[in-house]
Amino acid sequence: MEKQKIISFIAIIVILGTVGYSLLNVYALEQLEFGGIDNLFRFFSLYAVDTKINICNNSWIPASFNELDILIYFEKKLLGTYVIDSATINPNSIVKANGEYVSDSIEYSQTLFMHFDHLFSGSDNTVRIDPRKMDVVTQFQTTIIGIPYVVSEQYTAFDFWNMLNDEENLTC
């Protein structure tokens, strides 16, 4: 009888440890911060030659994800997705994540991105397209005990652009 109690106790500890670690990972993913390379981000560069962004883990535990999707919507329709493959980010460190922009219409994305980059940077104050119609959603895909789970956050395009261009955004 004593042997069964020990095995049950160990099994409970393993299950609780696995669930606890998965929940801590979700917490760490929610704390991740984004930044442009050298605090310079342009939507236009998402599909250009330099397709990297900084991801900062300012928590005390490692954060890992299977995939990061940055979905860009214009007028509530998916314009394109910036996809970053799996990564593990150590505590208090920054990773330069390389991704790929995928879209059904690169030309349409290119036109909108150039317009919004000029508008948000202040180099062109002429509003031709309403910037409030563009939204960005980040989705970290991970697992909790093998069950797929998504950690998601929605931003306006202007807030996302400012976040990635803010020198003080990354606390790592």
Coordinates of C-alpha atoms in Angstrom, one line a residue:
M1 CA 0.0 0.0 0.0
E2 CA 2.9 2.4 0.8
K3 CA 4.3 1.9 -2.7
Q4 CA 1.1 3.0 -4.3
K5 CA 0.9 6.2 -2.2
I6 CA 4.5 7.1 -3.2
I7 CA 3.7 6.5 -6.9
S8 CA 0.5 8.5 -6.7
F9 CA 2.3 11.4 -4.9
I10 CA 5.0 11.5 -7.5
A11 CA 2.5 11.4 -10.4
I12 CA 0.5 14.3 -8.8
I13 CA 3.7 16.3 -8.5
V14 CA 4.7 15.7 -12.1
I15 CA 1.3 16.7 -13.4
L16 CA 1.1 19.9 -11.2
G17 CA 4.7 20.7 -12.3
T18 CA 3.9 20.3 -16.0
V19 CA 0.7 22.4 -15.7
G20 CA 2.4 25.0 -13.6
Y21 CA 5.3 25.4 -16.0
S22 CA 2.9 25.7 -19.0
L23 CA 0.9 28.4 -17.2
L24 CA 4.1 30.3 -16.3
N25 CA 5.1 30.1 -20.0
V26 CA 1.7 31.7 -20.9
Y27 CA 2.4 34.5 -18.3
A28 CA 5.9 35.0 -19.8
L29 CA 4.4 35.3 -23.3
E30 CA 2.0 37.9 -22.2
Q31 CA 4.9 40.0 -20.8
L32 CA 7.0 40.0 -24.0
E33 CA 7.8 43.3 -25.6
F34 CA 8.5 44.2 -29.2
G35 CA 10.9 46.6 -30.8
G36 CA 12.3 47.5 -34.1
I37 CA 15.9 46.8 -34.9
D38 CA 17.9 49.8 -33.6
N39 CA 14.5 51.2 -32.6
L40 CA 13.5 51.6 -36.2
F41 CA 10.4 49.8 -37.5
R42 CA 8.5 50.3 -40.7
F43 CA 5.6 48.2 -41.9
F44 CA 7.2 48.3 -45.4
S45 CA 10.2 46.4 -44.1
L46 CA 8.1 43.4 -43.0
Y47 CA 8.5 41.8 -46.4
A48 CA 11.7 43.6 -47.5
V49 CA 15.3 42.4 -47.1
D50 CA 15.5 43.1 -43.3
T51 CA 12.6 41.2 -41.9
K52 CA 13.7 41.1 -38.2
I53 CA 12.1 42.5 -35.1
N54 CA 13.4 42.5 -31.5
I55 CA 11.5 40.5 -28.9
C56 CA 12.3 41.2 -25.3
N57 CA 11.6 38.8 -22.4
N58 CA 11.6 41.0 -19.3
S59 CA 10.3 38.3 -17.0
W60 CA 12.3 36.0 -14.7
I61 CA 11.2 32.8 -16.6
P62 CA 12.0 31.7 -20.1
A63 CA 9.3 32.2 -22.7
S64 CA 8.8 29.8 -25.6
F65 CA 6.3 29.6 -28.5
N66 CA 5.8 27.3 -31.4
E67 CA 4.9 30.2 -33.8
L68 CA 4.3 33.9 -33.6
D69 CA 1.9 35.4 -36.1
I70 CA 1.5 39.1 -36.5
L71 CA -1.7 39.5 -38.5
I72 CA -2.4 42.8 -40.2
Y73 CA -5.9 43.7 -41.0
F74 CA -7.2 46.6 -43.1
E75 CA -10.9 47.3 -43.1
K76 CA -11.5 44.1 -41.1
K77 CA -10.0 42.0 -43.9
L78 CA -6.7 40.1 -43.5
L79 CA -4.0 42.0 -45.4
G80 CA -1.2 39.7 -44.6
T81 CA 0.6 37.7 -41.8
Y82 CA 4.2 38.1 -40.6
V83 CA 5.2 34.7 -39.4
I84 CA 8.1 33.9 -37.0
D85 CA 9.0 30.3 -36.3
S86 CA 9.4 28.8 -32.9
A87 CA 11.8 30.3 -30.4
T88 CA 12.7 30.2 -26.7
I89 CA 13.7 33.5 -25.2
N90 CA 15.7 33.4 -22.0
P91 CA 14.8 35.6 -19.0
N92 CA 15.9 39.3 -19.3
S93 CA 17.2 38.9 -22.9
I94 CA 16.4 40.1 -26.4
V95 CA 16.1 37.9 -29.5
K96 CA 16.3 39.3 -33.0
A97 CA 13.5 37.3 -34.6
N98 CA 13.5 36.7 -38.3
G99 CA 10.2 36.2 -40.0
E100 CA 8.5 36.1 -43.3
Y101 CA 5.6 38.2 -44.5
V102 CA 2.9 36.2 -46.4
S103 CA 0.0 37.9 -48.3
D104 CA -2.3 37.3 -51.2
S105 CA -1.5 40.7 -52.5
I106 CA 2.0 42.0 -51.9
E107 CA 1.4 45.0 -54.1
Y108 CA -1.6 46.1 -52.1
S109 CA 0.3 45.6 -48.8
Q110 CA 3.2 47.5 -50.2
T111 CA 1.1 50.5 -51.1
L112 CA -0.7 50.6 -47.7
F113 CA 2.5 50.1 -45.8
M114 CA 4.3 52.9 -47.6
H115 CA 1.4 55.3 -47.0
F116 CA 1.1 54.4 -43.3
D117 CA 4.8 54.6 -42.6
H118 CA 4.9 58.1 -44.1
L119 CA 1.8 59.1 -42.2
F120 CA 3.0 57.7 -38.8
S121 CA 6.5 59.0 -39.1
G122 CA 5.2 62.5 -39.7
S123 CA 6.8 63.0 -43.1
D124 CA 3.4 63.1 -44.9
N125 CA 0.5 64.7 -43.0
T126 CA -1.9 64.2 -45.9
V127 CA -4.5 61.6 -44.8
R128 CA -5.5 59.7 -47.9
I129 CA -6.5 56.5 -46.2
D130 CA -8.0 56.3 -42.7
P131 CA -5.3 54.9 -40.4
R132 CA -8.0 53.7 -37.9
K133 CA -9.0 51.0 -40.4
M134 CA -5.7 49.1 -39.9
D135 CA -5.3 46.8 -37.0
V136 CA -2.5 44.5 -35.9
V137 CA -3.0 41.2 -33.9
T138 CA -0.2 39.3 -32.3
Q139 CA -0.8 35.6 -31.8
F140 CA 1.7 33.4 -29.9
Q141 CA 0.9 29.7 -30.5
T142 CA 2.0 27.5 -27.6
T143 CA 0.8 24.4 -25.8
I144 CA -0.5 23.6 -22.3
I145 CA 0.0 19.9 -21.6
G146 CA 0.1 19.3 -25.3
I147 CA -3.2 21.2 -26.0
P148 CA -2.8 24.1 -28.4
Y149 CA -3.2 27.5 -26.8
V150 CA -3.0 31.0 -28.3
V151 CA -1.9 34.1 -26.5
S152 CA -3.3 37.1 -28.4
E153 CA -3.2 40.9 -28.3
Q154 CA -4.8 43.4 -30.6
Y155 CA -3.4 46.9 -31.4
T156 CA -4.2 49.7 -33.7
A157 CA -1.6 50.1 -36.4
F158 CA -0.5 53.4 -35.0
D159 CA -0.1 52.0 -31.5
F160 CA 1.9 49.0 -32.9
W161 CA 4.1 51.3 -35.0
N162 CA 4.8 53.5 -32.0
M163 CA 5.5 50.5 -29.7
L164 CA 8.1 49.2 -32.1
N165 CA 9.7 52.6 -32.6
D166 CA 9.8 53.6 -28.9
E167 CA 13.3 53.6 -27.5
E168 CA 12.1 53.0 -24.0
N169 CA 9.7 50.2 -24.8
L170 CA 12.2 47.4 -24.4
T171 CA 13.2 47.0 -20.7
C172 CA 15.8 44.2 -21.3

